PDB file of C-alpha atoms and ligand atoms in Angstrom:
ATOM      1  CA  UNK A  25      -5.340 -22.078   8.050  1.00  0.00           C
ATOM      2  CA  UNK A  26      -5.356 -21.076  12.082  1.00  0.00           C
ATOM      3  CA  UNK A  27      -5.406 -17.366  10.591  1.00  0.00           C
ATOM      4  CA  UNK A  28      -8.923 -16.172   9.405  1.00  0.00           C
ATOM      5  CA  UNK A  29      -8.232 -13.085   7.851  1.00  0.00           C
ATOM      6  CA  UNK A  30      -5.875 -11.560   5.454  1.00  0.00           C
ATOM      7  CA  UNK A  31      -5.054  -8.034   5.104  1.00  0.00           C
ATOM      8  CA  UNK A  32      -3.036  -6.660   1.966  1.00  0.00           C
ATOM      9  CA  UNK A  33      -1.618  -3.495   1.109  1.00  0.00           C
ATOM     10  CA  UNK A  34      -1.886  -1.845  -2.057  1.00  0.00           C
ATOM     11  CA  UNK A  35       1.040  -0.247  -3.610  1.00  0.00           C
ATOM     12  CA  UNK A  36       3.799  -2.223  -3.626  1.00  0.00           C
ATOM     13  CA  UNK A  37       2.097  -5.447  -2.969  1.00  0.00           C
ATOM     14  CA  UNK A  38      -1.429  -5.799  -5.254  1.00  0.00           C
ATOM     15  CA  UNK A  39       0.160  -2.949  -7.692  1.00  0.00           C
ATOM     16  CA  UNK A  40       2.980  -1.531  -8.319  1.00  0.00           C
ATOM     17  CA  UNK A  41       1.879   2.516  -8.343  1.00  0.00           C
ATOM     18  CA  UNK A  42       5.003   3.546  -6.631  1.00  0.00           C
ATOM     19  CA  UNK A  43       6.518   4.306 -10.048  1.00  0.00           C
ATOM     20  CA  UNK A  44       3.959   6.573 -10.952  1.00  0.00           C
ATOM     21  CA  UNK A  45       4.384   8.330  -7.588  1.00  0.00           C
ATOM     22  CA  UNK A  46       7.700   8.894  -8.252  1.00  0.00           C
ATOM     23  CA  UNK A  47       7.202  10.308 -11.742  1.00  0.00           C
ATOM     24  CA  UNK A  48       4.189  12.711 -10.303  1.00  0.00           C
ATOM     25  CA  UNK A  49       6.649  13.402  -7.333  1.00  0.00           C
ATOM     26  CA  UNK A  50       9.595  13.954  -9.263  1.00  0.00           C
ATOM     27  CA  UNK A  51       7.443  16.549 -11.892  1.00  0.00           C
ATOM     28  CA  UNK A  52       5.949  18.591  -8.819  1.00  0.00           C
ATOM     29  CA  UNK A  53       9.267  18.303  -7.281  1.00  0.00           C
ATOM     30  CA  UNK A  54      11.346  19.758 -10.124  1.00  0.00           C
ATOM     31  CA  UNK A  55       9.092  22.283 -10.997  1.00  0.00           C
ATOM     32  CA  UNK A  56       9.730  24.056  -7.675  1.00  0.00           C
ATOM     33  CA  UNK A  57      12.917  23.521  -8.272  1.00  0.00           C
ATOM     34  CA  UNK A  58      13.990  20.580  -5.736  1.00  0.00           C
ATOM     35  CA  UNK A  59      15.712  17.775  -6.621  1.00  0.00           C
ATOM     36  CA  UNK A  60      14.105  14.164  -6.157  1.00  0.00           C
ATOM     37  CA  UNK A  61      15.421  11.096  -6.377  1.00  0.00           C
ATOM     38  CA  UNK A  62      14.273   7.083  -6.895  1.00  0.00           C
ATOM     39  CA  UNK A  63      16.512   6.980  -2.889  1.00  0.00           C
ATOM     40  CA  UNK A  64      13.837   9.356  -1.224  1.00  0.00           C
ATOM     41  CA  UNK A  65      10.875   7.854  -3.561  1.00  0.00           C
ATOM     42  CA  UNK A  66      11.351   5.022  -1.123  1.00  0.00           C
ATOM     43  CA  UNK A  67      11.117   6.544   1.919  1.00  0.00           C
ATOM     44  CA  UNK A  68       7.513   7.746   1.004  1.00  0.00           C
ATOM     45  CA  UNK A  69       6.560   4.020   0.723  1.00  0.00           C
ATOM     46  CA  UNK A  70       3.341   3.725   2.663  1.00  0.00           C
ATOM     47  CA  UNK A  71       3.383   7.561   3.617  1.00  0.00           C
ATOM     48  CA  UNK A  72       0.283   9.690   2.991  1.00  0.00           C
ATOM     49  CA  UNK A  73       0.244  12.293   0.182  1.00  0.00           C
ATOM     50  CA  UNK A  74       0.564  15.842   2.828  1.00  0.00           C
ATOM     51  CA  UNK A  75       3.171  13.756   5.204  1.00  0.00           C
ATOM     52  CA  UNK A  76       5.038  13.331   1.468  1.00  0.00           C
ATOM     53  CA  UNK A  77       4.790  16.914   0.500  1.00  0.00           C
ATOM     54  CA  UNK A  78       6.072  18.202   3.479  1.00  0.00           C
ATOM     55  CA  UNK A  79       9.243  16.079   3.552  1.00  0.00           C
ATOM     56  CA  UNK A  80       9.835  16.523  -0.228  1.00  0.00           C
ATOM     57  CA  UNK A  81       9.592  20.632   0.915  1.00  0.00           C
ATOM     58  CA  UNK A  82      11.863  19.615   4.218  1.00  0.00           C
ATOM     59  CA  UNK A  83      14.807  18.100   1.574  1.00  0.00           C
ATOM     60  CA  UNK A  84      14.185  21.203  -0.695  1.00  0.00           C
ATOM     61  CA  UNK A  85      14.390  23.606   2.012  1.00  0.00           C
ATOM     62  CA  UNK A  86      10.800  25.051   1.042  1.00  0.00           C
ATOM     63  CA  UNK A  87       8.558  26.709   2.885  1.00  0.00           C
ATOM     64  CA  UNK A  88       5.065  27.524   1.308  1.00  0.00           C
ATOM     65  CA  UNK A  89       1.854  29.336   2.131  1.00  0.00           C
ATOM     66  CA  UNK A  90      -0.949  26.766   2.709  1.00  0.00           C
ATOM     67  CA  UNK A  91      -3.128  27.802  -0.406  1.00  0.00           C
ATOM     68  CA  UNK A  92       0.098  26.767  -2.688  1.00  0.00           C
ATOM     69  CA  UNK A  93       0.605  23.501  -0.145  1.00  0.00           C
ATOM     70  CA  UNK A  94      -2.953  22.749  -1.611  1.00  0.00           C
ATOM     71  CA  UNK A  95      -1.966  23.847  -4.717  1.00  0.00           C
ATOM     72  CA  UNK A  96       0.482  21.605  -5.362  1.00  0.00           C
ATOM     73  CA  UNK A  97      -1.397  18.774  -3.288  1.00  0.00           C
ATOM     74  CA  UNK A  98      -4.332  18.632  -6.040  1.00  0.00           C
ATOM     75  CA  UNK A  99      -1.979  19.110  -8.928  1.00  0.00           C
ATOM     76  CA  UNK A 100       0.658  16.124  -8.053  1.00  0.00           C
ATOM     77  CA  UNK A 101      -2.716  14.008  -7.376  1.00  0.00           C
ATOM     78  CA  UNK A 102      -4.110  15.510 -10.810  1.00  0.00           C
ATOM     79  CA  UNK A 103      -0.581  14.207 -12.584  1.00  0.00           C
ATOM     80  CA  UNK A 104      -1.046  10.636 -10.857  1.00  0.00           C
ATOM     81  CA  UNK A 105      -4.322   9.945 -11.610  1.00  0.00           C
ATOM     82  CA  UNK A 106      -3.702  10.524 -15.285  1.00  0.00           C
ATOM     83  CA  UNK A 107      -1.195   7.463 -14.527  1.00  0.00           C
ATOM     84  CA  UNK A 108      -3.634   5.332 -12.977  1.00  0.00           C
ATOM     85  CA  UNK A 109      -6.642   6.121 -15.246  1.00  0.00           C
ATOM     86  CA  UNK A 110      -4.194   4.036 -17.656  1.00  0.00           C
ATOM     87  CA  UNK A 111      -4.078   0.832 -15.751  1.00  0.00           C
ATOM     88  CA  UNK A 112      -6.214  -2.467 -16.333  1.00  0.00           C
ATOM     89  CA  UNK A 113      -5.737  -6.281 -15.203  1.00  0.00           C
ATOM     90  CA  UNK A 114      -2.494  -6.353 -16.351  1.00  0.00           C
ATOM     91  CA  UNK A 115      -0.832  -4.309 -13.950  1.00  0.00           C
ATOM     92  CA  UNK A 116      -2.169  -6.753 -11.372  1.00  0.00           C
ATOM     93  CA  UNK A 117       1.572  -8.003  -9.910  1.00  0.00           C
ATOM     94  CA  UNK A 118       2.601 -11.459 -10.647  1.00  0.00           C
ATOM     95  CA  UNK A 119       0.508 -14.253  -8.403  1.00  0.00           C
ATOM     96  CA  UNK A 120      -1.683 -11.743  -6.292  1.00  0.00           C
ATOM     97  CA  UNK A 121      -4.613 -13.337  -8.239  1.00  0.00           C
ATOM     98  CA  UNK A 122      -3.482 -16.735  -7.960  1.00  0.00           C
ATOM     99  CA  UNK A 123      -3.089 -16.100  -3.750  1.00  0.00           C
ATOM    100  CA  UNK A 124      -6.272 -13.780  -3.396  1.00  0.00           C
ATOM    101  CA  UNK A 125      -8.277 -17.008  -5.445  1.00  0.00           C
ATOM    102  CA  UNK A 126      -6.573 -19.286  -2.719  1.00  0.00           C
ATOM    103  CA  UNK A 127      -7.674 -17.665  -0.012  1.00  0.00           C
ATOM    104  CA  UNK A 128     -11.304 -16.923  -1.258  1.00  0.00           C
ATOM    105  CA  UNK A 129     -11.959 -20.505  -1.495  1.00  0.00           C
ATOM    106  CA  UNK A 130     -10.766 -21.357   1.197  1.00  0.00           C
ATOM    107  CA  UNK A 131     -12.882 -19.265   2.955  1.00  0.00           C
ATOM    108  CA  UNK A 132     -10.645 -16.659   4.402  1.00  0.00           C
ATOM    109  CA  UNK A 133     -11.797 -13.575   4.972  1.00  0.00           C
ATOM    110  CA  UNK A 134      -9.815 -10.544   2.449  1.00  0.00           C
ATOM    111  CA  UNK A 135      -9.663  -6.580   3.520  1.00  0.00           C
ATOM    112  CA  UNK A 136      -7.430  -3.725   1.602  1.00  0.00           C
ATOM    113  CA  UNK A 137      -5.499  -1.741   4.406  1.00  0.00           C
ATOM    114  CA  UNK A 138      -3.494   0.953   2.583  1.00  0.00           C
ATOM    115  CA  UNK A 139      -2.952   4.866   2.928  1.00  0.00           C
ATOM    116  CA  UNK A 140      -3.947   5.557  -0.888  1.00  0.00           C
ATOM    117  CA  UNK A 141      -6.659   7.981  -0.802  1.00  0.00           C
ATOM    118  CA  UNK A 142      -7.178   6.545  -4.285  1.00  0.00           C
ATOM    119  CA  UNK A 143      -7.344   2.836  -3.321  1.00  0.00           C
ATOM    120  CA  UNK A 144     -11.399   1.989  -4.184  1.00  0.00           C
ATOM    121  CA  UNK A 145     -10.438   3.491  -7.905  1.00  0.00           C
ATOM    122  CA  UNK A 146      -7.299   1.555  -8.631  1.00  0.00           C
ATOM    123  CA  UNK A 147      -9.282  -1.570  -7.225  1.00  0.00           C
ATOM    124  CA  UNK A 148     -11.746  -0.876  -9.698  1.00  0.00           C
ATOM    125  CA  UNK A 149      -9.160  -0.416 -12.492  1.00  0.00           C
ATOM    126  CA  UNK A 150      -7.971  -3.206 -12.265  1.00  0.00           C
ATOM    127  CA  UNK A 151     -10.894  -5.089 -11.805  1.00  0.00           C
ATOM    128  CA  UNK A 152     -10.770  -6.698  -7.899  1.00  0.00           C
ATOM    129  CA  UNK A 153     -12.839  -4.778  -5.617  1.00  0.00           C
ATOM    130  CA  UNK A 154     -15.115  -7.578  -5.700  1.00  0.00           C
ATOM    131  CA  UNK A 155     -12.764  -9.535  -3.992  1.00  0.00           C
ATOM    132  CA  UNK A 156     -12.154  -7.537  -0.680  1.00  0.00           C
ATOM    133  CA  UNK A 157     -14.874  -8.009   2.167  1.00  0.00           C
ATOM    134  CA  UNK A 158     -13.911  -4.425   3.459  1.00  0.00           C
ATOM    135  CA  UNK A 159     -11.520  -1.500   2.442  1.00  0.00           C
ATOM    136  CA  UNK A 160      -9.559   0.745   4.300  1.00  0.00           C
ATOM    137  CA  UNK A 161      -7.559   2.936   3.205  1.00  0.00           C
ATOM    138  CA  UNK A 162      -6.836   7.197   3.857  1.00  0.00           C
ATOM    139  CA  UNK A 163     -10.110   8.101   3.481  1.00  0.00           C
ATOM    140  CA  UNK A 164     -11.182   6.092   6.666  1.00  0.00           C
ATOM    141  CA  UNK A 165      -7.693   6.609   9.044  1.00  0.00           C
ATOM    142  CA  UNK A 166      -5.927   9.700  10.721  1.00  0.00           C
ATOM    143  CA  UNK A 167      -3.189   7.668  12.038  1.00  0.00           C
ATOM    144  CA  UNK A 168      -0.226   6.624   9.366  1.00  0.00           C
ATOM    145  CA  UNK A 169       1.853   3.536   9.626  1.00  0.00           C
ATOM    146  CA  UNK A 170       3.655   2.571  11.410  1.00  0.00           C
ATOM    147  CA  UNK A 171       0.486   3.393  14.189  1.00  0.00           C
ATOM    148  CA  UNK A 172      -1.909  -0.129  12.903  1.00  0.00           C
ATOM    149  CA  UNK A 173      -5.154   2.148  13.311  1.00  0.00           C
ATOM    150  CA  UNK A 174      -5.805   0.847   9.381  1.00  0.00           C
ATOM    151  CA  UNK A 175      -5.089  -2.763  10.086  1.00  0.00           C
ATOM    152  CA  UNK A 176      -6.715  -2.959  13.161  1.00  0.00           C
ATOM    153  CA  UNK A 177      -9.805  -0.587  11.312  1.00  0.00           C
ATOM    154  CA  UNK A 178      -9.993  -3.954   9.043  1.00  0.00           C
ATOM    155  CA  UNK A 179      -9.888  -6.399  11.417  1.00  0.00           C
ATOM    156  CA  UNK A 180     -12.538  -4.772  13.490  1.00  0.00           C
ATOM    157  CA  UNK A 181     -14.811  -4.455  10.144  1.00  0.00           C
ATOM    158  CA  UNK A 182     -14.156  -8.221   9.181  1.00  0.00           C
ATOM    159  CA  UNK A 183     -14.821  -8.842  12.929  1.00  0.00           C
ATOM    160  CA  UNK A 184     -12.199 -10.918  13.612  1.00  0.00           C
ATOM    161  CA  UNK A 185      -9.686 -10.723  16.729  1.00  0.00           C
ATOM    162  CA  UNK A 186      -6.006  -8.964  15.091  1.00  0.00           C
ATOM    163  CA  UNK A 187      -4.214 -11.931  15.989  1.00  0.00           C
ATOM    164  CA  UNK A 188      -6.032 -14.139  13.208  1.00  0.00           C
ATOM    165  CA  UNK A 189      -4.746 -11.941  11.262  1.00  0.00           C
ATOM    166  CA  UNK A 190      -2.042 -11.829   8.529  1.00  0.00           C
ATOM    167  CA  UNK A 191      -0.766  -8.998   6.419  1.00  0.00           C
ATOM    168  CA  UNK A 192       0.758  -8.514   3.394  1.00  0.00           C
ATOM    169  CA  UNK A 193       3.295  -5.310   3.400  1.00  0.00           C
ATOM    170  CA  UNK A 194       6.219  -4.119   0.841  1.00  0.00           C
ATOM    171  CA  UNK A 195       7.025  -0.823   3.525  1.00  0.00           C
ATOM    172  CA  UNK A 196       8.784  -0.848   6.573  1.00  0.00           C
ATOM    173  CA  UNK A 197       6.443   1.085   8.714  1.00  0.00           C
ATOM    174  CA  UNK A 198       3.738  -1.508   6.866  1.00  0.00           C
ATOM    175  CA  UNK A 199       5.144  -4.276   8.983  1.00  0.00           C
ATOM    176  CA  UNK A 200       5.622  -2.147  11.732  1.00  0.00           C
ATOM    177  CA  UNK A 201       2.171  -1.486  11.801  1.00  0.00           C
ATOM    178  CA  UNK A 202       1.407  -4.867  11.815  1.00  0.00           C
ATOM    179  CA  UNK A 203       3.679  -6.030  14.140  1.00  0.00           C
ATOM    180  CA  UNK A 204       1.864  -3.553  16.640  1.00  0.00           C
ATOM    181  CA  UNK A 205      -1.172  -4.782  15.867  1.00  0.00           C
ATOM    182  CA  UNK A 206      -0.450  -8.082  17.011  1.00  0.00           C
ATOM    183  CA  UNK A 207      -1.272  -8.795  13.487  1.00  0.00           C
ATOM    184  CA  UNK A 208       1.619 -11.605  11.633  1.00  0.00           C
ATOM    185  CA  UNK A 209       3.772  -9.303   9.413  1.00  0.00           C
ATOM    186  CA  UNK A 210       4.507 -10.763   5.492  1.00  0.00           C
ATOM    187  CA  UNK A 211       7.207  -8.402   4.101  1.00  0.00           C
ATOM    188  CA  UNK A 212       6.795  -8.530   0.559  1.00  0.00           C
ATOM    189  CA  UNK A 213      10.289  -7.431  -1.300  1.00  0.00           C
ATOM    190  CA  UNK A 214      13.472  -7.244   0.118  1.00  0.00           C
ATOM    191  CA  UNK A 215      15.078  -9.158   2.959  1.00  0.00           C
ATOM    192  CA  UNK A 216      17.121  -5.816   3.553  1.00  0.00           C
ATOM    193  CA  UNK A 217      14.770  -3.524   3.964  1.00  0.00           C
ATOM    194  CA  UNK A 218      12.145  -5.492   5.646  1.00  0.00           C
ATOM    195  CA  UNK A 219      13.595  -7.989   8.556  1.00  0.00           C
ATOM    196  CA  UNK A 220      11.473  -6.627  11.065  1.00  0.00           C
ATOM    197  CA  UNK A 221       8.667  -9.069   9.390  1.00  0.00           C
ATOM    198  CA  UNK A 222       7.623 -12.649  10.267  1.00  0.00           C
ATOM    199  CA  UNK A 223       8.126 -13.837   6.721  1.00  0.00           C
ATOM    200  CA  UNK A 224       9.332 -12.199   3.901  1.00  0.00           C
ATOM    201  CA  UNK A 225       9.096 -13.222   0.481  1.00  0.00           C
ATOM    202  CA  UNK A 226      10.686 -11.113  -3.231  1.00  0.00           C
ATOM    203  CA  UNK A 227       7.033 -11.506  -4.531  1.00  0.00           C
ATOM    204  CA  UNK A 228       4.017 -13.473  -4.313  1.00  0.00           C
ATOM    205  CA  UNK A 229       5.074 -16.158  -7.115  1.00  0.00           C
ATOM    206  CA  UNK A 230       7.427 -17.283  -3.577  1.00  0.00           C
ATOM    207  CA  UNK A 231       4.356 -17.791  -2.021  1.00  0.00           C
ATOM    208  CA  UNK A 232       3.187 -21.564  -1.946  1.00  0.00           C
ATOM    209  CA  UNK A 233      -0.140 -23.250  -0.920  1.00  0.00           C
ATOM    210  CA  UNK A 234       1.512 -25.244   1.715  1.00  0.00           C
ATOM    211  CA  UNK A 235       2.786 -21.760   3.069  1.00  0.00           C
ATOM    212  CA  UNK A 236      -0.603 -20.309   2.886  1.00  0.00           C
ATOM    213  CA  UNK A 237      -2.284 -23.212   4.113  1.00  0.00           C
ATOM    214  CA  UNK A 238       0.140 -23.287   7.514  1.00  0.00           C
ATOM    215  CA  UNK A 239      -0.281 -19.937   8.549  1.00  0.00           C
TER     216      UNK A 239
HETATM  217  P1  B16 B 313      -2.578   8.783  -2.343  1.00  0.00           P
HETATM  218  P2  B16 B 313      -0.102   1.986   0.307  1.00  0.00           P
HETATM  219  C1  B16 B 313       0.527   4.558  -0.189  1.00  0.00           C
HETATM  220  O1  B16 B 313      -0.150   3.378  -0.554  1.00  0.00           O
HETATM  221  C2  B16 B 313       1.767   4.744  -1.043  1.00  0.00           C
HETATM  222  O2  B16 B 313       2.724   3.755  -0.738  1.00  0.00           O
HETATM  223  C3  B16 B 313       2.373   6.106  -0.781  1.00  0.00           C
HETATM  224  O3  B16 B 313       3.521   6.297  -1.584  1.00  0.00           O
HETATM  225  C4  B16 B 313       1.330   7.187  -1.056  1.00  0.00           C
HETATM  226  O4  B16 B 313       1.838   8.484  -0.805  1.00  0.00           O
HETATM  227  C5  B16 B 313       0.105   6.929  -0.168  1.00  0.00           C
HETATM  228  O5  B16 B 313      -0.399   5.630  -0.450  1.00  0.00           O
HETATM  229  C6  B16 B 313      -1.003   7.939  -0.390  1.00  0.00           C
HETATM  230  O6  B16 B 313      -1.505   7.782  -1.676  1.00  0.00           O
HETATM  231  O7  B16 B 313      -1.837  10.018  -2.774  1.00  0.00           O
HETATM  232  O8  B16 B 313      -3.111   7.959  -3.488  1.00  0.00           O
HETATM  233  O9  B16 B 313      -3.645   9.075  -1.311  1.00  0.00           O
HETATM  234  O10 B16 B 313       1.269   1.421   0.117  1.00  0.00           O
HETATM  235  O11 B16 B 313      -0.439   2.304   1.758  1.00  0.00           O
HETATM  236  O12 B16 B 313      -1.164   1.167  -0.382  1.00  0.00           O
HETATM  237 MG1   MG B 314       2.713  -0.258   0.143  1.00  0.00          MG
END
Protein backbone atom coordinates (compact mmCIF):
# COMPACT_ATOMS: atom_id res chain seq x y z
CA UNK A 1 0.00 0.00 0.00
CA UNK A 2 1.78 3.52 -1.30
CA UNK A 3 -1.17 5.16 0.85
CA UNK A 4 -0.49 5.23 4.68
CA UNK A 5 -3.55 6.37 6.01
CA UNK A 6 -7.19 5.77 5.72
CA UNK A 7 -9.87 8.06 6.60
CA UNK A 8 -13.65 6.85 6.83
CA UNK A 9 -16.78 8.52 7.30
CA UNK A 10 -19.40 7.51 9.52
CA UNK A 11 -22.91 7.55 8.44
CA UNK A 12 -23.40 6.09 5.41
CA UNK A 13 -20.20 4.24 5.24
CA UNK A 14 -19.27 2.44 8.94
CA UNK A 15 -23.24 2.78 9.81
CA UNK A 16 -26.05 3.33 8.35
CA UNK A 17 -27.73 6.24 10.86
CA UNK A 18 -29.13 8.14 8.00
CA UNK A 19 -32.43 6.30 8.52
CA UNK A 20 -32.76 7.33 11.89
CA UNK A 21 -32.05 10.93 10.81
CA UNK A 22 -34.69 10.83 8.62
CA UNK A 23 -37.23 9.43 11.07
CA UNK A 24 -36.01 12.20 13.87
CA UNK A 25 -36.11 14.73 10.88
CA UNK A 26 -39.26 13.75 9.52
CA UNK A 27 -41.01 13.82 13.42
CA UNK A 28 -39.52 17.44 14.14
CA UNK A 29 -40.39 18.26 10.67
CA UNK A 30 -44.08 17.31 10.77
CA UNK A 31 -44.72 18.55 13.97
CA UNK A 32 -44.17 22.12 12.75
CA UNK A 33 -46.06 21.29 10.20
CA UNK A 34 -43.54 20.92 7.08
CA UNK A 35 -43.46 18.27 4.94
CA UNK A 36 -40.20 16.01 4.62
CA UNK A 37 -39.34 13.63 2.42
CA UNK A 38 -36.69 10.40 1.98
CA UNK A 39 -35.61 13.08 -1.59
CA UNK A 40 -34.44 15.97 0.83
CA UNK A 41 -33.22 13.31 3.63
CA UNK A 42 -30.47 12.95 1.08
CA UNK A 43 -29.43 16.16 0.59
CA UNK A 44 -28.55 16.43 4.38
CA UNK A 45 -26.04 13.57 3.80
CA UNK A 46 -22.87 14.74 5.48
CA UNK A 47 -24.52 18.16 6.56
CA UNK A 48 -24.30 19.29 10.19
CA UNK A 49 -27.39 19.22 12.45
CA UNK A 50 -28.06 23.60 12.48
CA UNK A 51 -27.01 23.72 8.52
CA UNK A 52 -30.02 20.80 8.42
CA UNK A 53 -32.48 22.71 10.45
CA UNK A 54 -32.23 25.69 8.66
CA UNK A 55 -32.82 24.18 5.20
CA UNK A 56 -35.61 21.87 6.50
CA UNK A 57 -37.15 25.62 7.85
CA UNK A 58 -35.97 27.16 4.19
CA UNK A 59 -38.36 24.20 2.32
CA UNK A 60 -41.08 24.87 5.02
CA UNK A 61 -40.99 28.47 4.66
CA UNK A 62 -40.29 28.88 8.57
CA UNK A 63 -38.86 31.38 10.27
CA UNK A 64 -38.21 30.91 14.10
CA UNK A 65 -36.90 32.82 17.08
CA UNK A 66 -33.47 31.40 18.10
CA UNK A 67 -34.60 30.01 21.61
CA UNK A 68 -37.21 27.64 19.54
CA UNK A 69 -34.17 27.05 16.75
CA UNK A 70 -32.52 25.53 19.97
CA UNK A 71 -35.53 24.16 20.92
CA UNK A 72 -36.05 22.07 18.31
CA UNK A 73 -32.14 21.49 17.84
CA UNK A 74 -31.95 19.51 21.34
CA UNK A 75 -35.27 17.83 20.84
CA UNK A 76 -34.60 16.25 17.14
CA UNK A 77 -31.03 15.24 18.75
CA UNK A 78 -33.08 13.95 21.94
CA UNK A 79 -35.42 11.74 19.31
CA UNK A 80 -32.11 10.38 17.53
CA UNK A 81 -30.25 9.39 20.25
CA UNK A 82 -33.07 7.25 21.53
CA UNK A 83 -32.35 5.55 17.95
CA UNK A 84 -28.82 5.12 18.43
CA UNK A 85 -28.83 4.14 22.16
CA UNK A 86 -30.47 0.94 20.36
CA UNK A 87 -27.61 -0.04 18.19
CA UNK A 88 -24.83 -2.80 18.86
CA UNK A 89 -22.28 -4.76 16.48
CA UNK A 90 -24.79 -5.65 14.30
CA UNK A 91 -25.52 -2.53 12.74
CA UNK A 92 -21.85 -2.49 11.76
CA UNK A 93 -22.47 -2.41 7.60
CA UNK A 94 -21.53 -5.42 5.70
CA UNK A 95 -17.42 -5.85 5.34
CA UNK A 96 -16.35 -2.56 7.22
CA UNK A 97 -14.87 -5.02 9.80
CA UNK A 98 -13.43 -7.29 7.41
CA UNK A 99 -11.57 -3.91 5.56
CA UNK A 100 -10.83 -1.96 8.92
CA UNK A 101 -9.02 -5.68 10.14
CA UNK A 102 -7.13 -5.45 6.69
CA UNK A 103 -5.84 -2.39 7.08
CA UNK A 104 -4.88 -2.68 10.85
CA UNK A 105 -2.59 -5.42 10.07
CA UNK A 106 -1.24 -4.18 7.61
CA UNK A 107 -0.18 -1.43 9.42
CA UNK A 108 -2.12 1.43 8.02
CA UNK A 109 -2.87 4.06 9.94
CA UNK A 110 -7.22 4.46 10.60
CA UNK A 111 -8.94 8.06 11.60
CA UNK A 112 -12.98 8.76 11.73
CA UNK A 113 -13.60 12.11 9.76
CA UNK A 114 -17.36 12.76 9.97
CA UNK A 115 -19.71 15.81 10.94
CA UNK A 116 -21.74 13.67 13.64
CA UNK A 117 -21.49 15.51 16.77
CA UNK A 118 -22.40 12.06 18.11
CA UNK A 119 -19.63 10.06 16.36
CA UNK A 120 -17.29 8.90 19.69
CA UNK A 121 -20.86 7.39 21.08
CA UNK A 122 -22.01 5.45 18.07
CA UNK A 123 -18.26 4.20 17.84
CA UNK A 124 -18.66 3.01 21.17
CA UNK A 125 -22.05 1.38 20.44
CA UNK A 126 -21.02 -0.49 18.27
CA UNK A 127 -17.98 -1.49 19.70
CA UNK A 128 -14.87 0.06 17.30
CA UNK A 129 -13.43 3.05 18.78
CA UNK A 130 -10.56 1.00 19.55
CA UNK A 131 -9.82 0.75 16.14
CA UNK A 132 -9.39 4.48 15.03
CA UNK A 133 -5.88 6.15 15.84
CA UNK A 134 -7.73 9.62 15.93
CA UNK A 135 -11.38 10.99 15.58
CA UNK A 136 -12.72 13.87 14.09
CA UNK A 137 -15.77 14.67 13.80
CA UNK A 138 -18.23 18.18 14.63
CA UNK A 139 -17.06 18.60 17.81
CA UNK A 140 -13.45 19.38 16.53
CA UNK A 141 -14.39 21.36 12.89
CA UNK A 142 -16.20 24.73 11.96
CA UNK A 143 -15.87 24.15 8.37
CA UNK A 144 -18.55 21.52 6.68
CA UNK A 145 -17.85 19.45 3.65
CA UNK A 146 -17.31 19.97 1.05
CA UNK A 147 -14.32 22.53 2.77
CA UNK A 148 -11.67 19.13 3.87
CA UNK A 149 -10.84 21.09 7.24
CA UNK A 150 -12.01 17.43 8.92
CA UNK A 151 -9.96 15.31 6.60
CA UNK A 152 -7.12 17.32 6.54
CA UNK A 153 -7.74 17.78 10.78
CA UNK A 154 -7.04 13.79 10.56
CA UNK A 155 -4.33 13.67 8.50
CA UNK A 156 -2.51 16.31 10.42
CA UNK A 157 -3.31 14.24 13.81
CA UNK A 158 -2.11 10.86 12.19
CA UNK A 159 0.81 13.02 10.90
CA UNK A 160 0.87 11.97 7.65
CA UNK A 161 1.11 14.25 4.36
CA UNK A 162 -2.99 14.33 2.76
CA UNK A 163 -1.82 12.80 -0.26
CA UNK A 164 -1.12 9.30 1.53
CA UNK A 165 -4.25 9.52 2.18
CA UNK A 166 -7.48 7.67 1.18
CA UNK A 167 -11.06 8.23 2.17
CA UNK A 168 -13.97 6.46 2.41
CA UNK A 169 -17.27 8.75 1.61
CA UNK A 170 -21.14 7.79 0.79
CA UNK A 171 -21.92 12.02 0.31
CA UNK A 172 -21.16 14.10 -2.43
CA UNK A 173 -19.65 17.00 -0.67
CA UNK A 174 -17.68 13.88 1.29
CA UNK A 175 -15.69 13.34 -1.85
CA UNK A 176 -15.58 16.78 -2.57
CA UNK A 177 -13.91 17.34 0.48
CA UNK A 178 -11.53 14.93 -0.25
CA UNK A 179 -10.84 15.68 -3.55
CA UNK A 180 -9.75 19.22 -2.15
CA UNK A 181 -7.73 17.83 0.16
CA UNK A 182 -5.61 16.24 -2.23
CA UNK A 183 -6.77 13.29 -0.34
CA UNK A 184 -7.93 9.95 -3.02
CA UNK A 185 -11.78 10.04 -2.92
CA UNK A 186 -13.66 6.26 -2.43
CA UNK A 187 -17.38 6.96 -3.10
CA UNK A 188 -19.12 4.42 -1.31
CA UNK A 189 -22.86 3.88 -2.92
CA UNK A 190 -24.00 4.96 -6.04
CA UNK A 191 -22.19 5.54 -9.31
CA UNK A 192 -24.93 8.33 -9.90
CA UNK A 193 -24.63 10.29 -7.25
CA UNK A 194 -21.01 10.07 -6.61
CA UNK A 195 -18.74 10.28 -10.02
CA UNK A 196 -16.82 13.03 -8.82
CA UNK A 197 -14.77 10.14 -6.80
CA UNK A 198 -11.62 8.18 -7.74
CA UNK A 199 -13.30 4.86 -7.12
CA UNK A 200 -16.57 4.07 -6.25
CA UNK A 201 -17.84 0.96 -5.01
CA UNK A 202 -22.12 -0.12 -3.89
CA UNK A 203 -20.53 -1.26 -0.52
CA UNK A 204 -17.52 -2.49 1.06
CA UNK A 205 -18.24 -6.38 0.33
CA UNK A 206 -16.91 -4.76 -3.54
CA UNK A 207 -13.93 -4.01 -1.90
CA UNK A 208 -11.06 -6.66 -2.48
CA UNK A 209 -7.57 -7.13 -0.88
CA UNK A 210 -5.86 -6.75 -4.14
CA UNK A 211 -7.80 -3.32 -4.37
CA UNK A 212 -6.76 -2.36 -0.96
CA UNK A 213 -3.42 -3.58 -1.26
CA UNK A 214 -2.81 -1.30 -4.71
CA UNK A 215 -3.87 1.83 -3.48
P1 LIG B 1 -25.22 14.97 14.43
P2 LIG B 1 -21.25 11.89 8.59
C1 LIG B 1 -23.36 13.39 9.31
O1 LIG B 1 -22.51 12.29 9.55
C2 LIG B 1 -24.69 12.92 8.74
O2 LIG B 1 -24.50 12.40 7.44
C3 LIG B 1 -25.66 14.07 8.67
O3 LIG B 1 -26.91 13.64 8.16
C4 LIG B 1 -25.83 14.67 10.07
O4 LIG B 1 -26.72 15.77 10.06
C5 LIG B 1 -24.46 15.11 10.58
O5 LIG B 1 -23.59 13.99 10.60
C6 LIG B 1 -24.52 15.70 11.98
O6 LIG B 1 -24.88 14.70 12.87
O7 LIG B 1 -26.60 15.55 14.50
O8 LIG B 1 -25.10 13.59 15.02
O9 LIG B 1 -24.16 15.91 14.97
O10 LIG B 1 -21.83 11.33 7.33
O11 LIG B 1 -20.39 13.13 8.37
O12 LIG B 1 -20.56 10.83 9.42
MG1 LIG C 1 -21.70 10.13 5.48
Amino acid sequence: MKHKAFIFDLDGVIVDTAKFHYLAWKSLANSIGIDFTEAQNEQLKGVSRVKSLEKILTWGNKTLTDDEFMELMSRKNEDYLEYVNRMTKDDILPDVDRVLDFLIENNCKIALGSASKNARMILRKVELINKFETIVDGTNVTKAKPDPEVFLKAAEQLNVNPEDCVVFEDSVSGVQAANIGNMISVGIGEKAFLHEAKYIFKDFTEISFDFLKDL
